[in-house]
């Protein structure tokens, strides 16, 4: 994670495969986690995951809390539920 980066607001993102990324030179700090651990942070905090070097699958769950009328959009201003990656 990059502490304090949430104060920068929403930054321009580039598509990298099925993900969106922000180009930044800061290394951030590691948050070591074990199987079963949970990490909670706001969506504006810059974060990343390095390659999974284990034989097991890495699983992530993304939750967001907002007004029910909000529609999250992605590439081409399409709702993310239509992006082929969300369900």
mmCIF file of N, CA, C and O in Angstrom:
data_model
loop_
_atom_site.group_PDB
_atom_site.id
_atom_site.type_symbol
_atom_site.label_atom_id
_atom_site.label_comp_id
_atom_site.label_asym_id
_atom_site.label_seq_id
_atom_site.Cartn_x
_atom_site.Cartn_y
_atom_site.Cartn_z
ATOM 1 N N UNK A 1 0.850 -1.182 0.000
ATOM 2 C CA UNK A 1 0.000 0.000 0.000
ATOM 3 C C UNK A 1 0.885 1.231 0.000
ATOM 4 O O UNK A 1 2.051 1.173 0.380
ATOM 5 N N UNK A 2 0.316 2.341 -0.445
ATOM 6 C CA UNK A 2 1.043 3.600 -0.423
ATOM 7 C C UNK A 2 0.313 4.538 0.551
ATOM 8 O O UNK A 2 -0.671 5.184 0.187
ATOM 9 N N UNK A 3 0.778 4.566 1.827
ATOM 10 C CA UNK A 3 0.098 5.378 2.836
ATOM 11 C C UNK A 3 -0.057 6.831 2.410
ATOM 12 O O UNK A 3 0.865 7.428 1.859
ATOM 13 N N UNK A 4 -1.230 7.384 2.649
ATOM 14 C CA UNK A 4 -1.510 8.777 2.322
ATOM 15 C C UNK A 4 -1.945 9.013 0.891
ATOM 16 O O UNK A 4 -2.402 10.101 0.554
ATOM 17 N N UNK A 5 -1.821 8.013 0.022
ATOM 18 C CA UNK A 5 -2.148 8.222 -1.397
ATOM 19 C C UNK A 5 -3.633 8.508 -1.612
ATOM 20 O O UNK A 5 -3.998 9.103 -2.626
ATOM 21 N N UNK A 6 -4.478 8.135 -0.678
ATOM 22 C CA UNK A 6 -5.908 8.410 -0.820
ATOM 23 C C UNK A 6 -6.182 9.912 -0.843
ATOM 24 O O UNK A 6 -7.175 10.367 -1.391
ATOM 25 N N UNK A 7 -5.266 10.701 -0.298
ATOM 26 C CA UNK A 7 -5.439 12.161 -0.280
ATOM 27 C C UNK A 7 -5.225 12.784 -1.667
ATOM 28 O O UNK A 7 -5.549 13.943 -1.876
ATOM 29 N N UNK A 8 -4.678 12.026 -2.595
ATOM 30 C CA UNK A 8 -4.449 12.517 -3.961
ATOM 31 C C UNK A 8 -5.729 12.529 -4.785
ATOM 32 O O UNK A 8 -5.759 13.069 -5.887
ATOM 33 N N UNK A 9 -6.767 11.882 -4.284
ATOM 34 C CA UNK A 9 -8.021 11.779 -5.023
ATOM 35 C C UNK A 9 -7.920 10.728 -6.115
ATOM 36 O O UNK A 9 -6.992 9.923 -6.146
ATOM 37 N N UNK A 10 -8.882 10.740 -7.009
ATOM 38 C CA UNK A 10 -8.902 9.772 -8.101
ATOM 39 C C UNK A 10 -7.837 10.137 -9.121
ATOM 40 O O UNK A 10 -7.813 11.259 -9.635
ATOM 41 N N UNK A 11 -6.947 9.209 -9.427
ATOM 42 C CA UNK A 11 -5.845 9.436 -10.370
ATOM 43 C C UNK A 11 -6.146 8.772 -11.710
ATOM 44 O O UNK A 11 -6.881 7.784 -11.769
ATOM 45 N N UNK A 12 -5.562 9.273 -12.814
ATOM 46 C CA UNK A 12 -5.766 8.640 -14.114
ATOM 47 C C UNK A 12 -5.237 7.200 -14.105
ATOM 48 O O UNK A 12 -4.171 6.930 -13.569
ATOM 49 N N UNK A 13 -5.996 6.290 -14.686
ATOM 50 C CA UNK A 13 -5.643 4.876 -14.743
ATOM 51 C C UNK A 13 -5.361 4.456 -16.182
ATOM 52 O O UNK A 13 -5.949 4.981 -17.117
ATOM 53 N N UNK A 14 -4.477 3.475 -16.341
ATOM 54 C CA UNK A 14 -4.202 2.857 -17.632
ATOM 55 C C UNK A 14 -4.666 1.411 -17.563
ATOM 56 O O UNK A 14 -4.557 0.766 -16.520
ATOM 57 N N UNK A 15 -5.164 0.891 -18.687
ATOM 58 C CA UNK A 15 -5.549 -0.513 -18.728
ATOM 59 C C UNK A 15 -4.299 -1.373 -18.859
ATOM 60 O O UNK A 15 -3.434 -1.099 -19.678
ATOM 61 N N UNK A 16 -4.220 -2.400 -18.018
ATOM 62 C CA UNK A 16 -3.128 -3.383 -18.085
ATOM 63 C C UNK A 16 -3.755 -4.761 -18.014
ATOM 64 O O UNK A 16 -4.015 -5.281 -16.940
ATOM 65 N N UNK A 17 -4.043 -5.297 -19.181
ATOM 66 C CA UNK A 17 -4.760 -6.565 -19.228
ATOM 67 C C UNK A 17 -6.180 -6.342 -18.746
ATOM 68 O O UNK A 17 -6.870 -5.451 -19.205
ATOM 69 N N UNK A 18 -6.613 -7.133 -17.776
ATOM 70 C CA UNK A 18 -7.967 -6.996 -17.234
ATOM 71 C C UNK A 18 -8.009 -6.041 -16.050
ATOM 72 O O UNK A 18 -9.049 -5.859 -15.436
ATOM 73 N N UNK A 19 -6.867 -5.420 -15.728
ATOM 74 C CA UNK A 19 -6.787 -4.535 -14.566
ATOM 75 C C UNK A 19 -6.585 -3.087 -14.979
ATOM 76 O O UNK A 19 -6.217 -2.798 -16.107
ATOM 77 N N UNK A 20 -6.819 -2.193 -14.034
ATOM 78 C CA UNK A 20 -6.510 -0.784 -14.216
ATOM 79 C C UNK A 20 -5.353 -0.447 -13.300
ATOM 80 O O UNK A 20 -5.289 -0.932 -12.174
ATOM 81 N N UNK A 21 -4.432 0.385 -13.751
ATOM 82 C CA UNK A 21 -3.240 0.692 -12.962
ATOM 83 C C UNK A 21 -2.919 2.176 -13.022
ATOM 84 O O UNK A 21 -3.246 2.860 -13.991
ATOM 85 N N UNK A 22 -2.265 2.661 -11.984
ATOM 86 C CA UNK A 22 -1.776 4.035 -11.907
ATOM 87 C C UNK A 22 -0.259 3.970 -11.959
ATOM 88 O O UNK A 22 0.359 3.202 -11.207
ATOM 89 N N UNK A 23 0.341 4.727 -12.860
ATOM 90 C CA UNK A 23 1.801 4.767 -12.951
ATOM 91 C C UNK A 23 2.331 5.645 -11.829
ATOM 92 O O UNK A 23 2.010 6.825 -11.753
ATOM 93 N N UNK A 24 3.128 5.064 -10.950
ATOM 94 C CA UNK A 24 3.686 5.807 -9.820
ATOM 95 C C UNK A 24 5.039 5.198 -9.465
ATOM 96 O O UNK A 24 5.234 3.990 -9.596
ATOM 97 N N UNK A 25 5.964 6.010 -9.060
ATOM 98 C CA UNK A 25 7.318 5.545 -8.765
ATOM 99 C C UNK A 25 7.520 5.131 -7.306
ATOM 100 O O UNK A 25 8.486 4.470 -6.979
ATOM 101 N N UNK A 26 6.639 5.534 -6.421
ATOM 102 C CA UNK A 26 6.778 5.221 -4.994
ATOM 103 C C UNK A 26 6.675 3.714 -4.764
ATOM 104 O O UNK A 26 5.810 3.060 -5.338
ATOM 105 N N UNK A 27 7.530 3.145 -3.911
ATOM 106 C CA UNK A 27 7.479 1.706 -3.673
ATOM 107 C C UNK A 27 6.368 1.274 -2.729
ATOM 108 O O UNK A 27 5.947 0.126 -2.747
ATOM 109 N N UNK A 28 5.884 2.163 -1.871
ATOM 110 C CA UNK A 28 4.873 1.772 -0.895
ATOM 111 C C UNK A 28 5.485 0.921 0.204
ATOM 112 O O UNK A 28 6.702 0.774 0.295
ATOM 113 N N UNK A 29 4.617 0.367 1.045
ATOM 114 C CA UNK A 29 5.095 -0.506 2.119
ATOM 115 C C UNK A 29 4.375 -1.847 2.021
ATOM 116 O O UNK A 29 3.202 -1.914 1.664
ATOM 117 N N UNK A 30 5.067 -2.940 2.330
ATOM 118 C CA UNK A 30 4.417 -4.255 2.277
ATOM 119 C C UNK A 30 3.491 -4.467 3.473
ATOM 120 O O UNK A 30 3.714 -3.920 4.553
ATOM 121 N N UNK A 31 2.453 -5.231 3.245
ATOM 122 C CA UNK A 31 1.542 -5.641 4.310
ATOM 123 C C UNK A 31 1.488 -7.170 4.256
ATOM 124 O O UNK A 31 0.643 -7.736 3.566
ATOM 125 N N UNK A 32 2.429 -7.841 4.931
ATOM 126 C CA UNK A 32 2.439 -9.310 4.886
ATOM 127 C C UNK A 32 1.145 -9.887 5.452
ATOM 128 O O UNK A 32 0.647 -9.412 6.472
ATOM 129 N N UNK A 33 0.628 -10.882 4.766
ATOM 130 C CA UNK A 33 -0.627 -11.503 5.188
ATOM 131 C C UNK A 33 -0.505 -13.013 5.080
ATOM 132 O O UNK A 33 0.198 -13.523 4.214
ATOM 133 N N UNK A 34 -1.197 -13.692 5.947
ATOM 134 C CA UNK A 34 -1.249 -15.160 5.926
ATOM 135 C C UNK A 34 -2.628 -15.585 5.421
ATOM 136 O O UNK A 34 -3.569 -14.787 5.392
ATOM 137 N N UNK A 35 -2.741 -16.846 5.044
ATOM 138 C CA UNK A 35 -4.025 -17.380 4.599
ATOM 139 C C UNK A 35 -5.090 -17.099 5.651
ATOM 140 O O UNK A 35 -4.867 -17.295 6.840
ATOM 141 N N UNK A 36 -6.217 -16.590 5.211
ATOM 142 C CA UNK A 36 -7.319 -16.287 6.119
ATOM 143 C C UNK A 36 -7.313 -14.866 6.651
ATOM 144 O O UNK A 36 -8.276 -14.429 7.270
ATOM 145 N N UNK A 37 -6.244 -14.117 6.431
ATOM 146 C CA UNK A 37 -6.183 -12.726 6.880
ATOM 147 C C UNK A 37 -7.101 -11.859 6.013
ATOM 148 O O UNK A 37 -7.413 -12.205 4.874
ATOM 149 N N UNK A 38 -7.491 -10.715 6.551
ATOM 150 C CA UNK A 38 -8.300 -9.749 5.810
ATOM 151 C C UNK A 38 -7.655 -8.381 5.941
ATOM 152 O O UNK A 38 -7.072 -8.049 6.970
ATOM 153 N N UNK A 39 -7.740 -7.589 4.897
ATOM 154 C CA UNK A 39 -7.210 -6.233 4.886
ATOM 155 C C UNK A 39 -8.306 -5.323 4.351
ATOM 156 O O UNK A 39 -8.873 -5.582 3.295
ATOM 157 N N UNK A 40 -8.616 -4.292 5.093
ATOM 158 C CA UNK A 40 -9.655 -3.354 4.684
ATOM 159 C C UNK A 40 -9.040 -1.982 4.458
ATOM 160 O O UNK A 40 -8.241 -1.522 5.276
ATOM 161 N N UNK A 41 -9.387 -1.344 3.346
ATOM 162 C CA UNK A 41 -8.918 0.013 3.079
ATOM 163 C C UNK A 41 -9.855 0.655 2.073
ATOM 164 O O UNK A 41 -10.610 -0.025 1.379
ATOM 165 N N UNK A 42 -9.811 1.982 1.995
ATOM 166 C CA UNK A 42 -10.645 2.717 1.059
ATOM 167 C C UNK A 42 -10.164 2.552 -0.371
ATOM 168 O O UNK A 42 -8.990 2.282 -0.632
ATOM 169 N N UNK A 43 -11.068 2.739 -1.320
ATOM 170 C CA UNK A 43 -10.757 2.480 -2.725
ATOM 171 C C UNK A 43 -9.786 3.482 -3.338
ATOM 172 O O UNK A 43 -9.238 3.230 -4.405
ATOM 173 N N UNK A 44 -9.546 4.621 -2.704
ATOM 174 C CA UNK A 44 -8.593 5.588 -3.249
ATOM 175 C C UNK A 44 -7.161 5.314 -2.804
ATOM 176 O O UNK A 44 -6.224 5.913 -3.333
ATOM 177 N N UNK A 45 -6.962 4.413 -1.851
ATOM 178 C CA UNK A 45 -5.612 4.079 -1.394
ATOM 179 C C UNK A 45 -4.920 3.249 -2.479
ATOM 180 O O UNK A 45 -5.430 2.215 -2.907
ATOM 181 N N UNK A 46 -3.757 3.706 -2.956
ATOM 182 C CA UNK A 46 -3.028 2.934 -3.971
ATOM 183 C C UNK A 46 -2.500 1.656 -3.339
ATOM 184 O O UNK A 46 -1.962 1.654 -2.225
ATOM 185 N N UNK A 47 -2.667 0.562 -4.059
ATOM 186 C CA UNK A 47 -2.282 -0.758 -3.548
ATOM 187 C C UNK A 47 -1.964 -1.667 -4.733
ATOM 188 O O UNK A 47 -2.348 -1.382 -5.873
ATOM 189 N N UNK A 48 -1.249 -2.727 -4.458
ATOM 190 C CA UNK A 48 -0.952 -3.703 -5.505
ATOM 191 C C UNK A 48 -0.661 -5.046 -4.863
ATOM 192 O O UNK A 48 -0.408 -5.153 -3.671
ATOM 193 N N UNK A 49 -0.691 -6.069 -5.684
ATOM 194 C CA UNK A 49 -0.296 -7.412 -5.263
ATOM 195 C C UNK A 49 0.824 -7.867 -6.177
ATOM 196 O O UNK A 49 0.710 -7.745 -7.395
ATOM 197 N N UNK A 50 1.875 -8.356 -5.594
ATOM 198 C CA UNK A 50 2.966 -8.910 -6.391
ATOM 199 C C UNK A 50 2.578 -10.309 -6.849
ATOM 200 O O UNK A 50 1.589 -10.878 -6.386
ATOM 201 N N UNK A 51 3.324 -10.898 -7.769
ATOM 202 C CA UNK A 51 2.967 -12.224 -8.279
ATOM 203 C C UNK A 51 2.809 -13.262 -7.164
ATOM 204 O O UNK A 51 3.543 -13.249 -6.178
ATOM 205 N N UNK A 52 1.846 -14.131 -7.348
ATOM 206 C CA UNK A 52 1.606 -15.230 -6.415
ATOM 207 C C UNK A 52 2.639 -16.322 -6.692
ATOM 208 O O UNK A 52 2.632 -16.938 -7.749
ATOM 209 N N UNK A 53 3.536 -16.549 -5.762
ATOM 210 C CA UNK A 53 4.599 -17.547 -5.953
ATOM 211 C C UNK A 53 4.330 -18.837 -5.198
ATOM 212 O O UNK A 53 5.246 -19.616 -4.960
ATOM 213 N N UNK A 54 3.074 -19.040 -4.825
ATOM 214 C CA UNK A 54 2.707 -20.270 -4.135
ATOM 215 C C UNK A 54 1.989 -21.198 -5.108
ATOM 216 O O UNK A 54 1.652 -20.800 -6.225
ATOM 217 N N UNK A 55 1.737 -22.416 -4.678
ATOM 218 C CA UNK A 55 1.034 -23.385 -5.515
ATOM 219 C C UNK A 55 -0.482 -23.263 -5.360
ATOM 220 O O UNK A 55 -1.227 -23.954 -6.040
ATOM 221 N N UNK A 56 -0.937 -22.390 -4.472
ATOM 222 C CA UNK A 56 -2.372 -22.231 -4.250
ATOM 223 C C UNK A 56 -2.898 -20.982 -4.943
ATOM 224 O O UNK A 56 -2.154 -20.057 -5.246
ATOM 225 N N UNK A 57 -4.183 -20.962 -5.183
ATOM 226 C CA UNK A 57 -4.826 -19.843 -5.848
ATOM 227 C C UNK A 57 -5.010 -18.688 -4.868
ATOM 228 O O UNK A 57 -5.381 -18.899 -3.721
ATOM 229 N N UNK A 58 -4.761 -17.491 -5.317
ATOM 230 C CA UNK A 58 -5.018 -16.295 -4.506
ATOM 231 C C UNK A 58 -6.450 -15.839 -4.798
ATOM 232 O O UNK A 58 -6.844 -15.713 -5.948
ATOM 233 N N UNK A 59 -7.200 -15.588 -3.745
ATOM 234 C CA UNK A 59 -8.585 -15.161 -3.886
ATOM 235 C C UNK A 59 -8.742 -13.793 -3.229
ATOM 236 O O UNK A 59 -8.196 -13.543 -2.166
ATOM 237 N N UNK A 60 -9.494 -12.918 -3.876
ATOM 238 C CA UNK A 60 -9.759 -11.596 -3.317
ATOM 239 C C UNK A 60 -11.250 -11.319 -3.396
ATOM 240 O O UNK A 60 -11.946 -11.803 -4.292
ATOM 241 N N UNK A 61 -11.736 -10.551 -2.461
ATOM 242 C CA UNK A 61 -13.134 -10.139 -2.442
ATOM 243 C C UNK A 61 -13.158 -8.622 -2.336
ATOM 244 O O UNK A 61 -12.542 -8.048 -1.444
ATOM 245 N N UNK A 62 -13.822 -7.967 -3.259
ATOM 246 C CA UNK A 62 -13.915 -6.513 -3.285
ATOM 247 C C UNK A 62 -15.344 -6.122 -2.943
ATOM 248 O O UNK A 62 -16.283 -6.533 -3.604
ATOM 249 N N UNK A 63 -15.498 -5.349 -1.900
ATOM 250 C CA UNK A 63 -16.807 -4.858 -1.493
ATOM 251 C C UNK A 63 -16.787 -3.336 -1.514
ATOM 252 O O UNK A 63 -15.775 -2.719 -1.187
ATOM 253 N N UNK A 64 -17.881 -2.733 -1.877
ATOM 254 C CA UNK A 64 -17.964 -1.280 -1.781
ATOM 255 C C UNK A 64 -19.318 -0.905 -1.223
ATOM 256 O O UNK A 64 -20.325 -1.557 -1.475
ATOM 257 N N UNK A 65 -19.328 0.142 -0.456
ATOM 258 C CA UNK A 65 -20.528 0.653 0.173
ATOM 259 C C UNK A 65 -20.845 2.002 -0.457
ATOM 260 O O UNK A 65 -19.982 2.880 -0.503
ATOM 261 N N UNK A 66 -22.053 2.137 -0.993
ATOM 262 C CA UNK A 66 -22.431 3.405 -1.604
ATOM 263 C C UNK A 66 -23.945 3.481 -1.706
ATOM 264 O O UNK A 66 -24.652 2.511 -1.436
ATOM 265 N N UNK A 67 -24.437 4.613 -2.139
ATOM 266 C CA UNK A 67 -25.859 4.806 -2.370
ATOM 267 C C UNK A 67 -26.322 3.798 -3.426
ATOM 268 O O UNK A 67 -25.617 3.566 -4.414
ATOM 269 N N UNK A 68 -27.496 3.191 -3.253
ATOM 270 C CA UNK A 68 -27.963 2.180 -4.220
ATOM 271 C C UNK A 68 -28.101 2.682 -5.650
ATOM 272 O O UNK A 68 -28.060 1.901 -6.593
ATOM 273 N N UNK A 69 -28.237 3.990 -5.858
ATOM 274 C CA UNK A 69 -28.380 4.522 -7.205
ATOM 275 C C UNK A 69 -27.076 4.686 -7.956
ATOM 276 O O UNK A 69 -27.066 4.989 -9.140
ATOM 277 N N UNK A 70 -25.940 4.476 -7.285
ATOM 278 C CA UNK A 70 -24.637 4.644 -7.918
ATOM 279 C C UNK A 70 -24.380 3.502 -8.899
ATOM 280 O O UNK A 70 -24.618 2.342 -8.599
ATOM 281 N N UNK A 71 -23.907 3.840 -10.091
ATOM 282 C CA UNK A 71 -23.519 2.831 -11.085
ATOM 283 C C UNK A 71 -22.035 3.023 -11.347
ATOM 284 O O UNK A 71 -21.610 4.053 -11.871
ATOM 285 N N UNK A 72 -21.223 2.029 -10.975
ATOM 286 C CA UNK A 72 -19.783 2.109 -11.199
ATOM 287 C C UNK A 72 -19.508 1.812 -12.668
ATOM 288 O O UNK A 72 -19.988 0.818 -13.199
ATOM 289 N N UNK A 73 -18.761 2.703 -13.329
ATOM 290 C CA UNK A 73 -18.473 2.518 -14.751
ATOM 291 C C UNK A 73 -16.993 2.263 -14.959
ATOM 292 O O UNK A 73 -16.155 2.664 -14.171
ATOM 293 N N UNK A 74 -16.690 1.600 -16.032
ATOM 294 C CA UNK A 74 -15.315 1.305 -16.388
ATOM 295 C C UNK A 74 -15.011 1.853 -17.766
ATOM 296 O O UNK A 74 -15.540 2.872 -18.194
ATOM 297 N N UNK A 75 -14.226 1.140 -18.485
ATOM 298 C CA UNK A 75 -13.778 1.502 -19.815
ATOM 299 C C UNK A 75 -14.963 1.775 -20.741
ATOM 300 O O UNK A 75 -15.938 1.030 -20.742
ATOM 301 N N UNK A 76 -14.888 2.836 -21.503
ATOM 302 C CA UNK A 76 -15.967 3.183 -22.430
ATOM 303 C C UNK A 76 -17.221 3.647 -21.717
ATOM 304 O O UNK A 76 -18.304 3.625 -22.290
ATOM 305 N N UNK A 77 -17.101 4.011 -20.449
ATOM 306 C CA UNK A 77 -18.230 4.471 -19.635
ATOM 307 C C UNK A 77 -19.326 3.409 -19.519
ATOM 308 O O UNK A 77 -20.495 3.722 -19.371
ATOM 309 N N UNK A 78 -18.934 2.114 -19.608
ATOM 310 C CA UNK A 78 -19.885 1.016 -19.473
ATOM 311 C C UNK A 78 -19.941 0.565 -18.014
ATOM 312 O O UNK A 78 -18.913 0.518 -17.352
ATOM 313 N N UNK A 79 -21.126 0.211 -17.516
ATOM 314 C CA UNK A 79 -21.213 -0.307 -16.136
ATOM 315 C C UNK A 79 -20.288 -1.497 -15.960
ATOM 316 O O UNK A 79 -20.186 -2.352 -16.846
ATOM 317 N N UNK A 80 -19.579 -1.574 -14.838
ATOM 318 C CA UNK A 80 -18.608 -2.651 -14.649
ATOM 319 C C UNK A 80 -19.234 -4.030 -14.667
ATOM 320 O O UNK A 80 -18.567 -4.997 -14.978
ATOM 321 N N UNK A 81 -20.500 -4.144 -14.358
ATOM 322 C CA UNK A 81 -21.131 -5.465 -14.405
ATOM 323 C C UNK A 81 -21.248 -5.983 -15.831
ATOM 324 O O UNK A 81 -21.580 -7.137 -16.047
ATOM 325 N N UNK A 82 -20.969 -5.150 -16.800
ATOM 326 C CA UNK A 82 -20.996 -5.562 -18.203
ATOM 327 C C UNK A 82 -19.584 -5.714 -18.769
ATOM 328 O O UNK A 82 -19.399 -5.893 -19.954
ATOM 329 N N UNK A 83 -18.551 -5.648 -17.906
ATOM 330 C CA UNK A 83 -17.176 -5.618 -18.415
ATOM 331 C C UNK A 83 -16.535 -6.983 -18.656
ATOM 332 O O UNK A 83 -15.420 -7.069 -19.108
ATOM 333 N N UNK A 84 -17.231 -8.045 -18.347
ATOM 334 C CA UNK A 84 -16.671 -9.377 -18.576
ATOM 335 C C UNK A 84 -15.828 -9.887 -17.425
ATOM 336 O O UNK A 84 -15.428 -11.052 -17.417
ATOM 337 N N UNK A 85 -15.525 -9.062 -16.443
ATOM 338 C CA UNK A 85 -14.704 -9.477 -15.297
ATOM 339 C C UNK A 85 -15.488 -9.444 -13.995
ATOM 340 O O UNK A 85 -15.087 -10.031 -13.014
ATOM 341 N N UNK A 86 -16.564 -8.702 -13.963
ATOM 342 C CA UNK A 86 -17.352 -8.548 -12.742
ATOM 343 C C UNK A 86 -18.562 -9.471 -12.806
ATOM 344 O O UNK A 86 -19.043 -9.822 -13.872
ATOM 345 N N UNK A 87 -19.057 -9.822 -11.641
ATOM 346 C CA UNK A 87 -20.281 -10.621 -11.590
ATOM 347 C C UNK A 87 -21.029 -10.329 -10.332
ATOM 348 O O UNK A 87 -20.542 -9.734 -9.434
#
